[in-house]
Tab-separated table of C-alpha atoms and ligand atoms in Angstrom:
chain	number	residue	atom	x	y	z
Y	6	MET	CA	-13.498	-24.132	-4.430
Y	7	ALA	CA	-13.384	-23.790	-0.646
Y	8	SER	CA	-13.698	-20.464	1.091
Y	9	PRO	CA	-10.822	-18.834	2.900
Y	10	PRO	CA	-12.834	-17.046	5.655
Y	11	SER	CA	-15.037	-18.408	8.451
Y	12	SER	CA	-12.127	-18.932	10.821
Y	13	ALA	CA	-11.835	-17.264	14.216
Y	14	ARG	CA	-10.419	-14.012	12.869
Y	15	PRO	CA	-12.568	-11.601	10.864
Y	16	ALA	CA	-12.144	-11.910	7.091
Y	17	ARG	CA	-9.962	-9.207	5.550
Y	18	ILE	CA	-11.708	-7.328	2.750
Y	19	VAL	CA	-10.330	-4.994	0.104
Y	20	VAL	CA	-13.081	-2.931	-1.556
Y	21	LEU	CA	-12.645	-1.512	-5.082
Y	22	VAL	CA	-14.656	1.560	-6.114
Y	23	SER	CA	-14.964	3.967	-9.052
Y	24	GLY	CA	-17.604	6.443	-7.942
Y	25	SER	CA	-19.823	7.587	-5.129
Y	26	GLY	CA	-19.126	4.572	-2.937
Y	27	THR	CA	-22.544	4.200	-1.321
Y	28	ASN	CA	-22.159	0.415	-1.394
Y	29	LEU	CA	-18.803	0.813	0.340
Y	30	GLN	CA	-20.493	3.083	2.896
Y	31	ALA	CA	-23.171	0.469	3.556
Y	32	LEU	CA	-20.442	-2.086	4.301
Y	33	LEU	CA	-18.571	0.377	6.512
Y	34	ASP	CA	-21.753	1.190	8.445
Y	35	ALA	CA	-22.729	-2.454	8.915
Y	36	ILE	CA	-19.268	-3.356	10.197
Y	37	ALA	CA	-19.165	-0.311	12.487
Y	38	ALA	CA	-22.577	-1.254	13.907
Y	39	ASP	CA	-21.374	-4.734	14.845
Y	40	PRO	CA	-17.591	-4.948	14.607
Y	41	ASP	CA	-17.326	-8.306	16.382
Y	42	GLY	CA	-20.420	-9.956	14.931
Y	43	PHE	CA	-20.101	-8.968	11.261
Y	44	GLY	CA	-17.233	-11.364	10.693
Y	45	ALA	CA	-15.198	-9.147	8.380
Y	46	ARG	CA	-13.328	-5.889	8.318
Y	47	ILE	CA	-12.307	-3.669	5.451
Y	48	VAL	CA	-8.524	-3.363	5.361
Y	49	ALA	CA	-8.131	-1.044	2.342
Y	50	VAL	CA	-10.047	0.655	-0.474
Y	51	GLY	CA	-8.724	0.868	-4.031
Y	52	ALA	CA	-9.915	2.857	-7.038
Y	53	ASP	CA	-9.149	3.342	-10.717
Y	54	ARG	CA	-9.366	7.148	-10.432
Y	55	ASP	CA	-8.723	10.023	-8.016
Y	56	ASP	CA	-11.200	12.559	-6.762
Y	57	ILE	CA	-14.110	10.272	-6.103
Y	58	THR	CA	-16.414	10.282	-3.121
Y	59	GLY	CA	-15.720	6.589	-2.615
Y	60	LEU	CA	-12.117	7.337	-1.655
Y	61	GLU	CA	-13.216	10.194	0.622
Y	62	ARG	CA	-15.506	7.794	2.450
Y	63	ALA	CA	-12.583	5.416	2.979
Y	64	THR	CA	-10.321	8.172	4.249
Y	65	ARG	CA	-13.042	9.395	6.622
Y	66	ALA	CA	-13.245	5.853	7.982
Y	67	GLY	CA	-9.483	5.894	8.603
Y	68	LEU	CA	-8.723	3.277	5.941
Y	69	PRO	CA	-5.687	3.151	3.665
Y	70	THR	CA	-6.467	3.827	-0.003
Y	71	PHE	CA	-4.684	3.237	-3.298
Y	72	VAL	CA	-5.327	4.323	-6.885
Y	73	CYS	CA	-4.429	2.324	-10.000
Y	74	LYS	CA	-5.206	4.309	-13.147
Y	75	VAL	CA	-5.161	2.501	-16.486
Y	76	THR	CA	-3.529	5.552	-18.103
Y	77	ASP	CA	-0.479	5.251	-15.820
Y	78	TYR	CA	0.485	1.907	-17.410
Y	79	GLY	CA	1.744	0.892	-20.850
Y	80	SER	CA	-0.894	-1.774	-21.370
Y	81	ARG	CA	-4.047	-3.152	-19.861
Y	82	ALA	CA	-2.107	-6.242	-18.719
Y	83	GLU	CA	0.428	-4.083	-16.859
Y	84	TRP	CA	-2.396	-2.194	-15.168
Y	85	ASP	CA	-4.027	-5.469	-14.189
Y	86	ALA	CA	-0.795	-6.799	-12.689
Y	87	ALA	CA	-0.281	-3.538	-10.776
Y	88	LEU	CA	-3.832	-3.693	-9.430
Y	89	ALA	CA	-3.304	-7.302	-8.340
Y	90	GLU	CA	-0.063	-6.305	-6.616
Y	91	ALA	CA	-1.661	-3.330	-4.831
Y	92	VAL	CA	-4.559	-5.479	-3.605
Y	93	SER	CA	-2.335	-8.347	-2.498
Y	94	ALA	CA	-0.319	-5.998	-0.256
Y	95	TYR	CA	-3.363	-6.034	2.063
Y	96	GLU	CA	-3.658	-9.839	2.067
Y	97	PRO	CA	-7.424	-9.946	1.585
Y	98	ASP	CA	-9.594	-13.012	2.073
Y	99	LEU	CA	-12.248	-11.359	-0.095
Y	100	VAL	CA	-12.158	-8.559	-2.659
Y	101	VAL	CA	-15.397	-6.645	-3.176
Y	102	SER	CA	-15.889	-4.761	-6.429
Y	103	ALA	CA	-18.508	-2.220	-5.307
Y	104	GLY	CA	-19.180	-0.092	-8.353
Y	105	PHE	CA	-15.649	-0.658	-9.695
Y	106	MET	CA	-16.104	0.061	-13.395
Y	107	LYS	CA	-13.159	-1.897	-14.794
Y	108	ILE	CA	-12.850	-5.475	-15.985
Y	109	VAL	CA	-10.037	-7.241	-14.164
Y	110	GLY	CA	-7.678	-9.442	-16.175
Y	111	GLN	CA	-5.736	-12.694	-16.026
Y	112	GLU	CA	-3.170	-11.759	-13.410
Y	113	PHE	CA	-5.807	-10.420	-11.030
Y	114	LEU	CA	-7.978	-13.506	-11.467
Y	115	ALA	CA	-4.999	-15.830	-11.016
Y	116	ARG	CA	-4.556	-14.353	-7.544
Y	117	PHE	CA	-8.091	-13.441	-6.539
Y	118	GLY	CA	-10.395	-15.589	-8.655
Y	119	GLY	CA	-12.963	-17.358	-6.503
Y	120	ARG	CA	-12.802	-14.664	-3.857
Y	121	THR	CA	-13.714	-11.506	-5.756
Y	122	VAL	CA	-17.336	-10.445	-5.487
Y	123	ASN	CA	-19.018	-7.918	-7.781
Y	124	THR	CA	-22.349	-6.164	-7.568
Y	125	HIS	CA	-24.217	-5.429	-10.790
Y	126	PRO	CA	-27.377	-3.294	-11.170
Y	127	ALA	CA	-29.455	-5.770	-13.204
Y	128	LEU	CA	-30.748	-9.316	-12.969
Y	129	LEU	CA	-27.950	-11.257	-14.673
Y	130	PRO	CA	-27.611	-12.852	-17.143
Y	131	SER	CA	-29.849	-10.070	-18.517
Y	132	PHE	CA	-28.236	-6.702	-19.159
Y	133	PRO	CA	-24.555	-7.232	-18.339
Y	134	GLY	CA	-22.002	-4.483	-18.917
Y	135	ALA	CA	-21.638	-0.855	-17.973
Y	136	HIS	CA	-25.244	0.204	-18.709
Y	137	GLY	CA	-27.349	-2.439	-17.009
Y	138	VAL	CA	-29.970	0.011	-15.753
Y	139	ARG	CA	-30.295	1.929	-19.031
Y	140	ASP	CA	-30.446	-1.300	-21.059
Y	141	ALA	CA	-33.201	-2.848	-18.899
Y	142	LEU	CA	-35.246	0.341	-19.196
Y	143	ALA	CA	-34.737	0.584	-22.968
Y	144	TYR	CA	-35.707	-3.074	-23.397
Y	145	GLY	CA	-38.997	-2.460	-21.618
Y	146	ALA	CA	-38.351	-4.912	-18.782
Y	147	LYS	CA	-41.044	-4.793	-16.087
Y	148	VAL	CA	-38.752	-6.038	-13.344
Y	149	THR	CA	-35.034	-5.623	-12.949
Y	150	GLY	CA	-32.784	-5.534	-9.896
Y	151	CYS	CA	-29.277	-6.348	-8.810
Y	152	THR	CA	-26.973	-9.342	-8.761
Y	153	VAL	CA	-24.089	-10.105	-6.411
Y	154	HIS	CA	-21.784	-12.620	-8.058
Y	155	PHE	CA	-18.257	-13.956	-8.106
Y	156	VAL	CA	-16.037	-12.465	-10.781
Y	157	ASP	CA	-14.752	-14.674	-13.588
Y	158	ASP	CA	-13.062	-13.837	-16.892
Y	159	GLY	CA	-16.245	-12.668	-18.623
Y	160	VAL	CA	-18.234	-9.465	-18.315
Y	161	ASP	CA	-20.656	-10.025	-15.403
Y	162	THR	CA	-20.777	-13.770	-16.129
Y	163	GLY	CA	-19.498	-15.321	-12.867
Y	164	PRO	CA	-21.448	-17.595	-10.491
Y	165	ILE	CA	-24.410	-15.813	-8.905
Y	166	ILE	CA	-24.544	-15.558	-5.117
Y	167	ALA	CA	-27.775	-13.579	-4.624
Y	168	GLN	CA	-30.199	-11.332	-6.468
Y	169	GLY	CA	-32.706	-8.659	-5.521
Y	170	VAL	CA	-35.747	-7.688	-7.584
Y	171	VAL	CA	-36.933	-4.141	-8.292
Y	172	GLU	CA	-40.083	-3.235	-10.205
Y	173	VAL	CA	-39.741	-0.879	-13.167
Y	174	ARG	CA	-42.277	1.974	-13.034
Y	175	ASP	CA	-43.785	3.631	-16.113
Y	176	GLU	CA	-42.432	7.012	-15.048
Y	177	ASP	CA	-38.882	5.746	-14.395
Y	178	ASP	CA	-35.860	7.331	-15.987
Y	179	GLU	CA	-32.403	5.789	-15.606
Y	180	ALA	CA	-31.485	7.845	-12.534
Y	181	ALA	CA	-34.706	7.129	-10.634
Y	182	LEU	CA	-34.588	3.416	-11.395
Y	183	HIS	CA	-30.883	3.164	-10.519
Y	184	GLU	CA	-31.512	4.882	-7.183
Y	185	ARG	CA	-34.207	2.320	-6.238
Y	186	ILE	CA	-31.958	-0.526	-7.403
Y	187	LYS	CA	-29.096	0.808	-5.286
Y	188	GLU	CA	-31.267	0.773	-2.151
Y	189	VAL	CA	-31.850	-2.952	-2.641
Y	190	GLU	CA	-28.262	-3.509	-3.794
Y	191	ARG	CA	-26.671	-2.038	-0.657
Y	192	THR	CA	-28.724	-4.250	1.639
Y	193	LEU	CA	-28.033	-7.320	-0.490
Y	194	LEU	CA	-24.281	-6.678	-0.689
Y	195	VAL	CA	-23.983	-6.220	3.081
Y	196	GLU	CA	-25.950	-9.408	3.690
Y	197	VAL	CA	-23.935	-11.448	1.156
Y	198	VAL	CA	-20.508	-10.250	2.272
Y	199	GLY	CA	-21.385	-10.912	5.911
Y	200	ARG	CA	-22.637	-14.422	5.145
Y	201	LEU	CA	-19.607	-15.300	3.008
Y	202	ALA	CA	-17.298	-14.096	5.752
Y	203	ARG	CA	-19.114	-15.721	8.666
Y	204	ASP	CA	-20.367	-18.931	7.136
Y	205	GLY	CA	-17.842	-19.719	4.407
Y	206	TYR	CA	-18.754	-20.853	0.903
Y	207	ARG	CA	-18.076	-23.311	-1.897
Y	208	ILE	CA	-18.242	-22.643	-5.623
Y	209	GLU	CA	-19.204	-25.693	-7.692
Y	210	GLY	CA	-19.470	-24.811	-11.349
Y	211	ARG	CA	-22.118	-22.126	-11.532
Y	212	LYS	CA	-23.524	-22.885	-8.070
Y	213	VAL	CA	-22.461	-21.029	-4.952
Y	214	HIS	CA	-23.139	-22.772	-1.646
Y	215	VAL	CA	-22.928	-20.524	1.380
Y	216	GLY	CA	-22.556	-22.024	4.828
Y	217	GLU	CA	-22.834	-25.675	3.823
V	28	GRF	C1	-23.917	0.331	-8.326
V	28	GRF	O1	-25.245	0.337	-8.771
V	28	GRF	C2	-23.113	-0.749	-9.006
V	28	GRF	O2	-23.793	-1.924	-9.217
V	28	GRF	C3	-22.825	-0.072	-10.316
V	28	GRF	O3	-22.492	1.247	-9.958
V	28	GRF	C4	-23.187	1.586	-8.762
V	28	GRF	C5	-22.161	2.019	-7.758
V	28	GRF	O4	-22.731	2.792	-6.767
V	28	GRF	N1	-21.832	-0.767	-11.073
V	28	GRF	P1	-21.859	3.318	-5.527
V	28	GRF	O5	-20.557	3.885	-6.077
V	28	GRF	O6	-21.638	2.186	-4.589
V	28	GRF	O7	-22.720	4.401	-4.932
């Protein structure tokens, strides 16, 4: 699969969030620090719920926002189609799921498969799902970390773009470990999104080639 970005104009990015939005903020800050050089701009921020700091961050940055709540639709498939429609209104080159805690479905992937990036707080394929930090800790892993990957139709199973490693400390609880993972995760996500946008990419099976 060939990449859409890497042309003269900056790549258009829609970011999806469900919570505090510190990964979104890291992207906003990196783009603001180098608007011409970063190679991408965020054109909208979507969420699956109201009243989250992630949406406040977007509004503060002057970005349009939209909310697609599962409970507003008759079925999961209808929600998925509505989300795909809301995202496509902003004509993104890349969609970034930055702490978006919903699994997208067929309609969304039909439109945005191969250009939707997710960040997960564990070293995939270990500890997929909603409790990656808790599960790594409970398992007794000595290292964990974060994974930035393309989204496919599984739960955190898509082709891996980059990973960052974080050591687990004896005194860690879930919150402390997640906080250290998020520090690494924010840097990694900014670096990956910038490279995808500036250098382009190809997905061949499970391998992602950036800038080749
Ligand atoms: C991140 O660790 C992400 O991987 C996980 O939830 C966290 C979101 O953090 N799914 P934030 O909302 O970007 O602060």
